[in-house]
Coordinates of C-alpha atoms in Angstrom, one line a residue:
Chain B
M1 CA -37.2 22.8 8.2
R2 CA -35.9 19.8 6.2
D3 CA -39.1 19.6 4.3
R4 CA -39.0 23.3 3.5
H5 CA -35.5 22.9 2.1
A6 CA -36.5 19.9 0.0
L7 CA -39.5 21.8 -1.3
I8 CA -37.5 24.8 -2.3
Y9 CA -34.8 22.7 -3.8
W10 CA -37.0 20.5 -5.9
S11 CA -39.2 23.2 -7.1
G12 CA -36.2 25.2 -8.1
F13 CA -34.9 22.1 -9.9
T14 CA -38.2 21.6 -11.7
V15 CA -38.4 25.2 -12.8
I16 CA -34.9 25.1 -14.3
L17 CA -35.6 21.7 -15.9
V18 CA -38.9 23.0 -17.4
L19 CA -37.1 26.1 -18.7
L20 CA -34.4 23.8 -20.3
I21 CA -37.1 21.6 -21.9
V22 CA -39.0 24.5 -23.4
A23 CA -35.8 26.3 -24.5
P24 CA -35.4 24.7 -27.9
L25 CA -38.9 25.6 -28.8
V26 CA -38.3 29.3 -28.5
L27 CA -34.6 29.7 -29.1
P28 CA -33.2 30.2 -32.7
E29 CA -31.1 27.4 -34.1
F30 CA -27.7 28.7 -33.1
W31 CA -28.6 29.2 -29.4
R32 CA -30.3 25.8 -29.4
R33 CA -27.0 24.1 -30.4
F34 CA -25.2 26.4 -28.0
L35 CA -27.4 25.4 -25.0
T36 CA -26.9 21.7 -25.8
E37 CA -23.2 22.3 -25.9
I38 CA -23.2 23.9 -22.5
L39 CA -25.0 20.9 -21.1
I40 CA -22.4 18.5 -22.6
W41 CA -19.4 20.5 -21.3
G42 CA -21.3 20.9 -18.0
L43 CA -21.7 17.1 -17.8
L44 CA -17.9 16.8 -18.3
A45 CA -17.2 19.4 -15.7
M46 CA -19.7 17.8 -13.3
S47 CA -18.0 14.4 -13.7
S48 CA -14.7 15.9 -12.7
D49 CA -16.3 17.7 -9.7
L50 CA -16.8 14.3 -8.2
L51 CA -13.0 14.2 -7.9
I52 CA -12.1 17.8 -7.5
G53 CA -14.8 19.0 -5.2
Y54 CA -15.8 15.9 -3.3
T55 CA -12.7 13.8 -3.1
G56 CA -10.1 16.6 -3.2
M57 CA -8.2 15.2 -6.2
V58 CA -7.6 17.7 -8.9
S59 CA -7.7 15.8 -12.2
F60 CA -5.9 17.3 -15.2
G61 CA -6.7 14.2 -17.2
H62 CA -10.4 14.4 -18.0
S63 CA -9.8 15.2 -21.6
A64 CA -8.6 11.6 -22.0
F65 CA -11.8 10.1 -20.7
F66 CA -13.8 12.6 -22.8
G67 CA -11.8 12.0 -25.9
I68 CA -11.8 8.2 -25.5
G69 CA -15.6 8.3 -25.2
M70 CA -15.7 10.3 -28.4
Y71 CA -13.4 7.8 -30.2
G72 CA -15.2 4.9 -28.8
A73 CA -18.5 6.2 -30.2
A74 CA -16.8 7.0 -33.5
A75 CA -15.5 3.4 -33.7
A76 CA -19.0 2.0 -33.1
L77 CA -20.7 4.5 -35.6
L78 CA -18.1 3.8 -38.3
S79 CA -18.0 0.0 -38.0
V80 CA -21.7 -0.8 -38.0
S81 CA -24.2 0.3 -40.6
P82 CA -26.7 1.6 -40.1
P83 CA -25.1 3.5 -37.2
S84 CA -26.6 2.6 -33.9
L85 CA -26.9 5.0 -31.0
G86 CA -27.0 2.2 -28.4
L87 CA -23.8 0.6 -29.7
A88 CA -22.1 4.0 -29.8
M89 CA -23.0 4.6 -26.1
L90 CA -21.9 1.1 -25.2
Y91 CA -18.5 1.4 -27.0
G92 CA -17.9 4.9 -25.7
L93 CA -18.7 4.2 -22.1
G94 CA -16.9 0.9 -22.1
S95 CA -13.7 2.3 -23.5
S96 CA -13.7 5.3 -21.3
A97 CA -14.4 3.2 -18.2
A98 CA -11.5 0.9 -19.2
V99 CA -9.1 3.8 -19.7
A100 CA -10.3 5.3 -16.4
A101 CA -9.6 2.1 -14.6
F102 CA -6.1 2.0 -16.1
V103 CA -5.4 5.6 -15.1
A104 CA -6.9 5.2 -11.7
Y105 CA -4.8 2.3 -10.9
F106 CA -1.6 4.2 -11.3
S107 CA -2.5 7.8 -10.4
T108 CA -4.3 7.1 -7.1
R109 CA -1.0 6.1 -5.6
L110 CA -0.2 9.8 -5.5
R111 CA -1.8 12.7 -3.8
D112 CA -2.3 16.4 -4.4
I113 CA -0.2 18.0 -7.1
Y114 CA 1.4 14.6 -7.9
F115 CA -2.0 13.3 -8.7
A116 CA -2.7 16.3 -10.9
I117 CA 0.5 16.0 -12.8
T118 CA 0.1 12.2 -13.3
T119 CA -3.4 12.5 -14.7
L120 CA -2.1 15.2 -17.0
I121 CA 0.7 13.0 -18.3
F122 CA -1.7 10.1 -18.7
S123 CA -4.0 12.2 -20.9
Q124 CA -1.0 13.2 -22.9
I125 CA -0.1 9.5 -23.4
F126 CA -3.5 8.9 -25.0
Y127 CA -3.2 12.1 -27.0
V128 CA 0.1 10.9 -28.5
I129 CA -1.3 7.5 -29.2
I130 CA -4.4 8.9 -30.9
F131 CA -2.4 11.5 -32.8
T132 CA 0.1 9.1 -34.2
W133 CA -2.0 6.0 -34.8
T134 CA -3.3 7.4 -38.1
E135 CA -4.7 4.2 -39.6
M136 CA -7.1 3.7 -36.7
T137 CA -7.9 7.2 -35.5
G138 CA -7.4 9.4 -38.5
G139 CA -4.5 11.1 -36.8
E140 CA -4.5 14.8 -36.8
N141 CA -7.7 15.0 -39.0
G142 CA -9.7 12.9 -36.7
L143 CA -12.8 10.9 -37.8
T144 CA -16.1 12.1 -39.2
F145 CA -19.2 10.0 -39.3
A146 CA -22.9 10.2 -39.7
R147 CA -25.2 10.9 -36.8
P148 CA -27.2 7.8 -35.8
K149 CA -31.0 7.7 -35.5
L150 CA -32.5 8.3 -32.0
G151 CA -32.8 4.6 -31.3
L152 CA -34.8 4.6 -28.0
P153 CA -37.3 1.8 -27.4
G154 CA -40.7 3.0 -28.4
M155 CA -39.5 5.7 -30.8
E156 CA -37.2 3.9 -33.2
G157 CA -36.0 5.6 -36.2
L158 CA -36.8 9.1 -35.0
P159 CA -34.2 11.4 -36.6
F160 CA -32.1 13.7 -34.5
T161 CA -33.1 17.3 -35.0
S162 CA -31.4 20.0 -32.9
A163 CA -34.5 20.0 -30.6
T164 CA -34.7 16.2 -30.1
L165 CA -30.9 16.1 -29.6
H166 CA -31.2 18.8 -27.0
W167 CA -33.9 16.8 -25.1
F168 CA -31.9 13.6 -25.4
V169 CA -28.8 15.3 -24.0
L170 CA -30.9 17.1 -21.3
A171 CA -32.4 13.8 -20.2
L172 CA -29.0 12.1 -19.9
V173 CA -27.4 15.1 -18.1
T174 CA -30.3 15.4 -15.7
A175 CA -30.1 11.6 -15.0
S176 CA -26.3 11.9 -14.5
Y177 CA -26.8 14.8 -12.1
L178 CA -29.4 12.9 -10.1
I179 CA -27.2 9.8 -10.0
L180 CA -24.1 11.8 -9.0
R181 CA -26.0 13.7 -6.4
R182 CA -27.3 10.4 -5.0
V183 CA -23.7 9.1 -5.0
T184 CA -22.3 12.1 -3.2
Q185 CA -24.9 11.8 -0.5
S186 CA -24.5 8.0 -0.1
P187 CA -22.2 6.5 2.5
F188 CA -19.7 6.0 -0.3
G189 CA -19.8 9.7 -1.1
M190 CA -19.4 10.5 2.6
V191 CA -16.2 8.5 2.7
L192 CA -15.0 10.4 -0.4
Q193 CA -15.7 13.7 1.4
S194 CA -13.9 12.5 4.5
I195 CA -10.9 11.7 2.3
R196 CA -11.0 15.2 1.1
E197 CA -11.1 16.6 4.6
N198 CA -8.6 14.3 6.2
E199 CA -7.1 11.4 4.4
T200 CA -4.9 10.1 7.2
R201 CA -7.8 10.0 9.6
T202 CA -10.1 8.3 7.2
R203 CA -7.4 5.7 6.7
A204 CA -7.0 5.3 10.4
I205 CA -10.7 4.7 10.9
G206 CA -10.3 1.8 8.6
Y207 CA -11.5 2.7 5.2
P208 CA -9.5 1.2 2.3
I209 CA -8.8 4.7 0.8
E210 CA -7.1 3.5 -2.4
R211 CA -10.1 1.4 -3.4
Y212 CA -12.5 4.3 -2.8
K213 CA -10.3 6.6 -4.8
I214 CA -10.0 4.1 -7.7
V215 CA -13.8 3.7 -7.8
A216 CA -14.2 7.5 -7.7
V217 CA -11.9 8.0 -10.6
M218 CA -13.6 5.3 -12.6
L219 CA -17.1 6.7 -11.9
S220 CA -15.9 10.1 -12.9
G221 CA -14.3 8.8 -16.0
L222 CA -17.5 7.0 -17.0
F223 CA -19.5 10.2 -16.9
A224 CA -16.8 12.1 -18.7
G225 CA -17.0 9.4 -21.4
L226 CA -20.7 9.9 -21.6
A227 CA -20.1 13.6 -22.3
G228 CA -17.6 12.5 -25.0
V229 CA -20.2 10.3 -26.6
L230 CA -22.8 13.0 -26.6
Y231 CA -20.3 15.5 -28.0
A232 CA -19.4 13.1 -30.8
V233 CA -23.1 12.5 -31.6
Q234 CA -23.8 16.3 -31.6
N235 CA -20.9 17.3 -33.8
R236 CA -20.4 14.1 -35.9
F237 CA -16.6 14.1 -35.5
A238 CA -13.9 13.0 -33.2
A239 CA -10.6 14.9 -33.1
P240 CA -7.4 14.6 -31.2
D241 CA -7.7 18.2 -30.1
F242 CA -10.2 17.2 -27.5
V243 CA -7.8 14.8 -25.9
F244 CA -5.2 17.5 -25.5
F245 CA -4.6 18.5 -21.8
V246 CA -5.7 22.0 -22.4
V247 CA -9.2 20.7 -22.5
S248 CA -8.7 19.2 -19.1
G249 CA -7.5 22.5 -17.9
E250 CA -10.6 24.2 -19.2
V251 CA -12.7 21.6 -17.4
V252 CA -10.9 22.5 -14.2
I253 CA -11.6 26.2 -15.0
Y254 CA -15.3 25.5 -15.3
N255 CA -15.2 23.8 -11.9
V256 CA -13.4 26.6 -10.1
V257 CA -15.5 29.3 -11.7
G258 CA -18.8 27.6 -11.1
G259 CA -18.1 26.4 -7.6
L260 CA -16.4 23.2 -6.4
G261 CA -18.4 20.5 -4.7
T262 CA -21.8 21.6 -5.9
L263 CA -22.3 19.5 -9.1
L264 CA -24.5 22.3 -10.4
G265 CA -21.7 24.8 -10.2
P266 CA -19.6 23.2 -13.0
I267 CA -22.5 23.4 -15.4
V268 CA -22.9 27.1 -14.5
G269 CA -19.2 27.6 -14.9
A270 CA -19.3 25.9 -18.3
G271 CA -22.2 28.1 -19.3
F272 CA -20.4 31.2 -18.0
F273 CA -17.2 30.4 -19.9
L274 CA -18.8 29.4 -23.2
L275 CA -20.8 32.6 -23.1
L276 CA -17.7 34.6 -22.3
R277 CA -15.9 32.9 -25.2
E278 CA -18.8 33.5 -27.5
A279 CA -19.0 37.2 -26.5
S280 CA -15.2 37.8 -26.7
S281 CA -14.6 35.7 -29.8
R282 CA -16.9 38.1 -31.7
F283 CA -14.2 40.7 -31.6
L284 CA -11.1 38.8 -30.5
T285 CA -11.6 35.7 -32.7
E286 CA -9.1 33.1 -31.6
Y287 CA -7.5 35.1 -28.8
Y288 CA -10.5 34.8 -26.6
L289 CA -8.4 32.8 -24.1
I290 CA -6.6 36.0 -23.1
P291 CA -9.6 37.6 -21.3
V292 CA -10.8 34.1 -20.2
G293 CA -7.4 33.4 -18.6
L294 CA -7.3 36.8 -16.9
I295 CA -10.8 36.4 -15.5
F296 CA -9.8 32.9 -14.3
I297 CA -6.7 34.1 -12.5
A298 CA -8.7 36.9 -10.9
M299 CA -11.3 34.4 -9.7
V300 CA -8.7 32.0 -8.3
I301 CA -7.3 34.8 -6.3
F302 CA -10.4 36.7 -5.2
L303 CA -13.3 34.2 -5.5
P304 CA -11.9 30.7 -4.8
Q305 CA -15.4 29.6 -3.9
G306 CA -16.7 30.1 -7.4
L307 CA -20.1 31.5 -8.5
L308 CA -22.2 29.0 -6.7
G309 CA -19.8 28.6 -3.8
F310 CA -22.0 30.6 -1.4
M311 CA -24.8 28.0 -1.7
R312 CA -22.6 24.9 -1.5
R313 CA -23.9 23.8 1.8
W314 CA -27.5 24.4 0.9
I315 CA -27.2 22.4 -2.4
N316 CA -25.6 19.5 -0.8
R317 CA -28.0 19.2 2.1
Chain X
M1 CA 26.1 2.5 -40.0
L2 CA 24.1 1.5 -37.0
I3 CA 27.0 2.3 -34.7
E4 CA 27.1 5.8 -36.2
Q5 CA 23.5 6.3 -35.7
I6 CA 23.6 5.1 -32.1
L7 CA 26.6 7.5 -31.5
I8 CA 24.7 10.4 -33.0
Q9 CA 21.6 9.6 -30.9
T10 CA 23.7 9.4 -27.8
V11 CA 25.1 12.9 -28.3
N12 CA 21.7 14.2 -29.4
G13 CA 20.2 12.7 -26.2
I14 CA 22.8 14.3 -24.0
V15 CA 22.3 17.7 -25.7
T16 CA 18.5 17.7 -25.4
G17 CA 19.0 16.3 -21.9
M18 CA 21.1 19.4 -20.9
I19 CA 18.4 21.8 -22.3
L20 CA 15.7 19.8 -20.5
A21 CA 17.8 19.9 -17.3
L22 CA 18.0 23.7 -17.6
V23 CA 14.2 23.9 -17.9
A24 CA 13.6 21.3 -15.2
S25 CA 16.0 22.8 -12.7
G26 CA 14.0 26.1 -12.9
L27 CA 10.8 24.1 -12.3
T28 CA 12.4 22.2 -9.4
L29 CA 13.8 25.3 -7.8
I30 CA 10.4 27.0 -7.9
F31 CA 8.6 23.9 -6.6
G32 CA 11.2 23.0 -4.0
I33 CA 11.3 26.5 -2.4
M34 CA 7.8 27.8 -2.9
D35 CA 5.6 24.8 -3.4
V36 CA 4.4 26.3 -6.6
V37 CA 3.9 24.0 -9.6
N38 CA 4.6 26.4 -12.4
F39 CA 2.4 25.6 -15.3
A40 CA 3.5 28.7 -17.1
H41 CA 7.2 27.6 -17.2
G42 CA 6.8 26.5 -20.8
E43 CA 5.4 29.8 -21.8
L44 CA 8.3 31.6 -20.1
F45 CA 10.6 29.3 -22.2
M46 CA 8.6 30.3 -25.3
L47 CA 8.6 34.0 -24.6
G48 CA 12.3 33.9 -23.8
A49 CA 12.8 32.5 -27.3
Y50 CA 10.7 35.3 -28.8
V51 CA 12.5 38.0 -27.0
G52 CA 15.7 36.4 -28.3
V53 CA 14.3 36.6 -31.8
I54 CA 13.5 40.2 -31.5
T55 CA 16.8 41.3 -29.8
L56 CA 18.8 39.2 -32.3
A57 CA 17.0 41.0 -35.1
A58 CA 17.7 44.4 -33.5
T59 CA 21.3 43.9 -32.4
G60 CA 22.6 41.0 -34.5
D61 CA 24.5 39.5 -31.6
F62 CA 23.3 36.2 -30.3
W63 CA 24.9 36.3 -26.9
L64 CA 23.7 39.8 -26.3
A65 CA 20.2 38.6 -27.2
F66 CA 20.7 35.6 -24.9
V67 CA 21.5 37.9 -21.9
I68 CA 18.8 40.5 -22.7
S69 CA 16.1 37.8 -23.0
T70 CA 17.1 36.1 -19.8
L71 CA 17.0 39.4 -17.9
T72 CA 13.7 40.5 -19.5
I73 CA 11.9 37.2 -18.7
A74 CA 13.4 37.2 -15.2
A75 CA 11.8 40.6 -14.6
L76 CA 8.6 39.4 -16.1
G77 CA 8.7 36.3 -13.8
A78 CA 9.2 38.6 -10.8
A79 CA 6.2 40.7 -11.9
L80 CA 4.0 37.7 -12.5
Y81 CA 4.9 36.3 -9.1
W82 CA 4.2 39.6 -7.4
V83 CA 0.8 40.1 -9.0
T84 CA -0.6 36.6 -9.2
L85 CA 1.2 34.2 -6.9
R86 CA 2.0 36.2 -3.8
P87 CA -1.7 36.5 -2.8
L88 CA -1.9 32.7 -3.0
L89 CA 1.0 32.0 -0.6
G90 CA -0.2 29.8 2.3
R91 CA -3.2 28.5 0.4
D92 CA -3.3 25.0 -1.1
A93 CA -0.6 24.2 -3.6
L94 CA -3.3 23.2 -6.0
T95 CA -4.5 26.8 -6.3
T96 CA -1.0 27.7 -7.7
I97 CA -1.5 25.1 -10.4
L98 CA -4.8 26.8 -11.3
A99 CA -3.3 30.3 -11.3
T100 CA -0.2 29.4 -13.3
F101 CA -2.4 27.5 -15.7
G102 CA -4.3 30.7 -16.3
I103 CA -1.1 32.6 -16.7
S104 CA 0.0 30.0 -19.3
L105 CA -3.2 30.4 -21.3
V106 CA -2.8 34.2 -21.3
L107 CA 0.9 34.2 -22.3
Q108 CA 0.5 31.6 -25.0
N109 CA -2.4 33.4 -26.6
Y110 CA -0.7 36.7 -26.2
A111 CA 2.3 35.3 -28.1
L112 CA 0.0 34.0 -30.8
W113 CA -1.7 37.4 -31.1
Q114 CA 1.5 39.3 -31.1
F115 CA 3.8 37.2 -33.2
G116 CA 1.3 35.2 -35.3
P117 CA 1.2 31.5 -36.0
V118 CA 4.2 31.3 -38.3
A119 CA 7.4 30.0 -36.7
R120 CA 10.4 32.4 -36.5
K121 CA 13.9 31.3 -36.9
I122 CA 16.9 32.2 -34.7
Q123 CA 20.3 32.1 -36.5
E124 CA 22.8 30.0 -34.5
P125 CA 25.9 31.9 -33.4
V126 CA 28.3 29.1 -34.2
T127 CA 27.9 27.3 -37.5
G128 CA 29.9 24.5 -39.0
H129 CA 30.4 20.8 -38.2
F130 CA 33.2 18.8 -36.9
S131 CA 34.1 15.2 -37.5
F132 CA 35.0 12.7 -34.8
F133 CA 35.5 9.1 -35.8
Y134 CA 32.4 8.3 -37.7
L135 CA 30.6 11.4 -36.4
D136 CA 29.7 14.5 -38.3
Y137 CA 28.2 16.8 -35.8
P138 CA 27.2 20.5 -35.6
W139 CA 29.3 22.5 -33.2
Y140 CA 26.3 24.5 -32.0
R141 CA 24.7 21.6 -30.3
L142 CA 27.8 21.1 -28.2
V143 CA 27.7 24.8 -27.4
I144 CA 24.2 24.3 -26.1
A145 CA 25.2 21.5 -23.9
L146 CA 28.2 23.4 -22.5
A147 CA 26.2 26.6 -21.9
S148 CA 23.4 24.7 -20.1
A149 CA 26.0 22.9 -18.0
A150 CA 27.7 26.2 -17.2
I151 CA 24.4 27.8 -16.1
I152 CA 23.4 24.9 -14.0
G153 CA 26.8 24.8 -12.4
G154 CA 26.7 28.5 -11.8
L155 CA 23.3 28.1 -10.1
W156 CA 24.7 25.3 -7.9
L157 CA 27.7 27.4 -6.8
F158 CA 25.4 30.3 -6.2
L159 CA 23.1 28.2 -4.0
K160 CA 26.1 26.7 -2.2
F161 CA 28.2 29.7 -1.5
G162 CA 26.4 32.9 -2.4
T163 CA 24.9 34.8 0.5
F164 CA 21.7 35.1 -1.3
G165 CA 21.9 31.4 -2.2
I166 CA 22.2 30.5 1.4
W167 CA 19.2 32.6 2.1
I168 CA 17.3 30.7 -0.5
R169 CA 18.3 27.4 1.0
A170 CA 17.3 28.6 4.4
T171 CA 13.9 29.7 3.1
M172 CA 13.5 26.2 1.6
Q173 CA 14.2 24.5 4.9
D174 CA 12.0 26.6 7.1
R175 CA 10.2 29.7 5.9
V176 CA 9.1 31.0 9.3
M177 CA 12.5 30.4 10.9
A178 CA 14.3 32.1 8.0
Q179 CA 12.0 35.1 8.5
A180 CA 12.7 35.2 12.2
M181 CA 16.5 35.2 11.5
G182 CA 16.0 38.4 9.5
I183 CA 16.1 37.0 6.0
P184 CA 13.8 39.0 3.7
V185 CA 11.7 36.0 2.7
P186 CA 9.3 37.8 0.3
M187 CA 12.3 39.1 -1.6
V188 CA 13.9 35.7 -1.7
L189 CA 10.7 34.1 -3.1
T190 CA 10.4 36.7 -5.8
A191 CA 14.1 36.3 -6.7
V192 CA 13.7 32.5 -6.9
F193 CA 10.8 32.9 -9.3
A194 CA 12.8 35.4 -11.3
I195 CA 15.8 33.0 -11.4
G196 CA 13.6 30.1 -12.5
S197 CA 12.0 32.2 -15.2
G198 CA 15.3 33.5 -16.4
M199 CA 16.6 29.9 -16.7
A200 CA 13.5 29.0 -18.7
A201 CA 14.2 31.9 -21.0
A202 CA 17.8 31.0 -21.4
S203 CA 17.0 27.5 -22.5
G204 CA 14.4 28.9 -24.9
V205 CA 17.0 31.1 -26.6
L206 CA 19.6 28.3 -26.7
F207 CA 17.1 25.9 -28.1
G208 CA 15.5 28.3 -30.6
P209 CA 18.0 27.7 -33.4
L210 CA 17.3 24.0 -33.4
V211 CA 13.6 24.3 -34.1
G212 CA 11.4 27.2 -35.2
V213 CA 10.1 29.5 -32.4
N214 CA 6.4 29.4 -32.2
H215 CA 3.7 30.1 -29.6
A216 CA 3.1 26.4 -28.7
M217 CA 6.7 25.4 -28.3
G218 CA 6.5 25.6 -24.5
L219 CA 3.9 23.0 -24.1
D220 CA 6.2 20.1 -24.9
W221 CA 8.8 21.3 -22.6
V222 CA 6.7 21.9 -19.6
L223 CA 5.2 18.4 -19.9
K224 CA 8.7 16.9 -20.2
G225 CA 9.8 19.1 -17.4
F226 CA 7.0 17.7 -15.2
I227 CA 7.9 14.2 -16.1
V228 CA 11.6 14.7 -15.3
V229 CA 10.8 16.5 -12.1
V230 CA 8.6 13.6 -10.9
V231 CA 11.0 10.9 -12.1
G232 CA 14.0 12.7 -10.5
G233 CA 12.2 13.4 -7.3
M234 CA 10.2 16.6 -6.7
G235 CA 12.4 19.3 -5.4
S236 CA 15.7 17.6 -6.0
L237 CA 18.0 19.5 -8.3
G238 CA 20.5 16.8 -8.9
G239 CA 17.7 14.2 -9.4
S240 CA 16.0 16.2 -12.1
I241 CA 19.2 16.8 -14.0
A242 CA 20.0 13.1 -13.9
A243 CA 16.4 12.3 -14.9
S244 CA 16.6 14.8 -17.8
I245 CA 19.5 13.1 -19.3
L246 CA 18.2 9.6 -18.8
V247 CA 14.8 10.4 -20.3
S248 CA 16.3 12.3 -23.3
L249 CA 18.8 9.5 -24.0
L250 CA 16.0 6.9 -23.9
E251 CA 13.9 9.0 -26.2
A252 CA 16.8 9.5 -28.6
Y253 CA 17.4 5.8 -28.8
A254 CA 13.7 5.1 -29.2
S255 CA 13.5 7.5 -32.2
L256 CA 15.9 5.1 -34.0
I257 CA 13.1 2.5 -34.0
V258 CA 9.8 4.5 -34.0
S259 CA 9.0 8.0 -35.3
P260 CA 10.1 10.9 -33.1
A261 CA 6.4 11.7 -32.3
Q262 CA 6.0 8.3 -30.8
S263 CA 9.3 8.2 -29.0
V264 CA 7.7 10.5 -26.4
I265 CA 5.8 7.5 -25.2
V266 CA 9.1 6.2 -23.8
S267 CA 9.3 9.0 -21.3
F268 CA 5.7 8.3 -20.3
V269 CA 6.6 4.7 -19.7
V270 CA 9.6 5.7 -17.6
L271 CA 7.3 7.9 -15.6
I272 CA 4.7 5.1 -15.0
L273 CA 7.5 2.6 -14.0
T274 CA 8.9 5.2 -11.6
L275 CA 5.4 5.8 -10.1
L276 CA 4.9 2.1 -9.7
F277 CA 8.2 1.2 -8.1
R278 CA 9.7 4.3 -6.6
P279 CA 7.0 7.0 -6.4
T280 CA 9.4 9.3 -4.5
G281 CA 11.7 9.6 -7.5
L282 CA 14.5 7.5 -9.0
F283 CA 17.4 9.6 -7.9
V284 CA 16.4 10.5 -4.3
R285 CA 18.6 8.6 -1.9
T286 CA 16.2 8.3 1.1
P287 CA 12.6 7.8 0.3
R288 CA 10.5 10.3 2.2

């Protein structure tokens, strides 16, 4: 029984992965970029699923980690020439992990809605700092920079085309998924899930809950920062808009729509919403958030499990 | 010169504090009674200001516009509650954050669609300045502070002595018991949401003349409202009023030194310090 589950799961996984690998070879330029973007937002949403779906802490502050990752990468790309991808990743991940540690230290003292509000306000702190510190961050206009070369060992100096960028992003997102999946199934992840189910009891059993929560927020922030770095590399700019809390809200939307606690759900949710946005922005331009918001409200009321919620148990087995 | 500036900032701080208190007491009321964190509060504030703009243009009377806007948004609030939040009663409080976040997206973009990105102006009903020692200060700002104080005072009296107010407090203490005693709880909850929405709209109209009315004006206020509600102690009306004035005063003083955009950080710092040392809120007597 267990073998059969593993067989179906991994063959499904391989099929989807192969489809995603082949996709840039057949898709036109626009949809190639679009798919890469879905993967990046999906990674961001997946990182917050570790908190929302597995630990039961709704974070409204993921835009901060994402944005700091972006600006960290921007700082590395602007200060060193020729721009180095490795350094950008290092700066981006380092700064977002530091910010996540800072936020985690304060916000994990609180639970439920208080946690949500606190993370939201923290992301606004970083928004205000980035928005007003014009000399360093470019203020409202943000920063633009050149895309670095794909500096992997063995293939130095390969330029980023939309196809190689897609494969690069895909590789990192897949790796992140496998790591996060492993984390959620590890003893550590089990403790996180027991915090979600019953915090008091978990504490009574003797787990230092605060420490677990802080590590969870940091881990989540690290992957959110990775998404930020990837987005910066893809779009060659960093802007304060991405630190604004509305982005965090959209990330929560991706999670709820896709299915909490599935890791894959948030990617599906991101894809669903980006497609919905694309479709409705054709005739509604900037007002696409009206139908998006309405669908979201309806889903919160009628389908709280999300699109993939029905297979949650199966995915996590 | 410096004394003059400090005096002006003190009065400014108190005036903004009163508006903030009006916004925050709506938030607190809704949270304290229904466990709903109303993300759409800022949008009700903004829509209130827009309804004010429209009725002012049609009737030419500010106070009539004020009343009409308050009532319209109160009705809108009741409708929103009935359609979106009532099905969520009894579920996790977090789902209400999600639902109201969705509402806020819809309302904000609706306003952008309907009224465009250009800020509208509300003409203040009372013009002119007065001088007091060194101070030269517009009358209208004092009117705002007094009107806010009157509304909050009225709410307090209503909750304390009105039959319906007593029902509201009973529902806050124990929803099931209140129901058992024959209090129409669903109606009470709807009314509370309507009152909170109306208060948001009232503050929107009052504040409109000081800045332009645009679709994003609510965001700032709902964030400040959250800060104040957490600092003052969730669900405590008096606490959030005191916290509003404290935070606004500190921000006003900070704007003497740094730019107004950066002075917001002061209220963030107040929030962090509160969370560190008194996570239940500064103005709550007995920590829970």
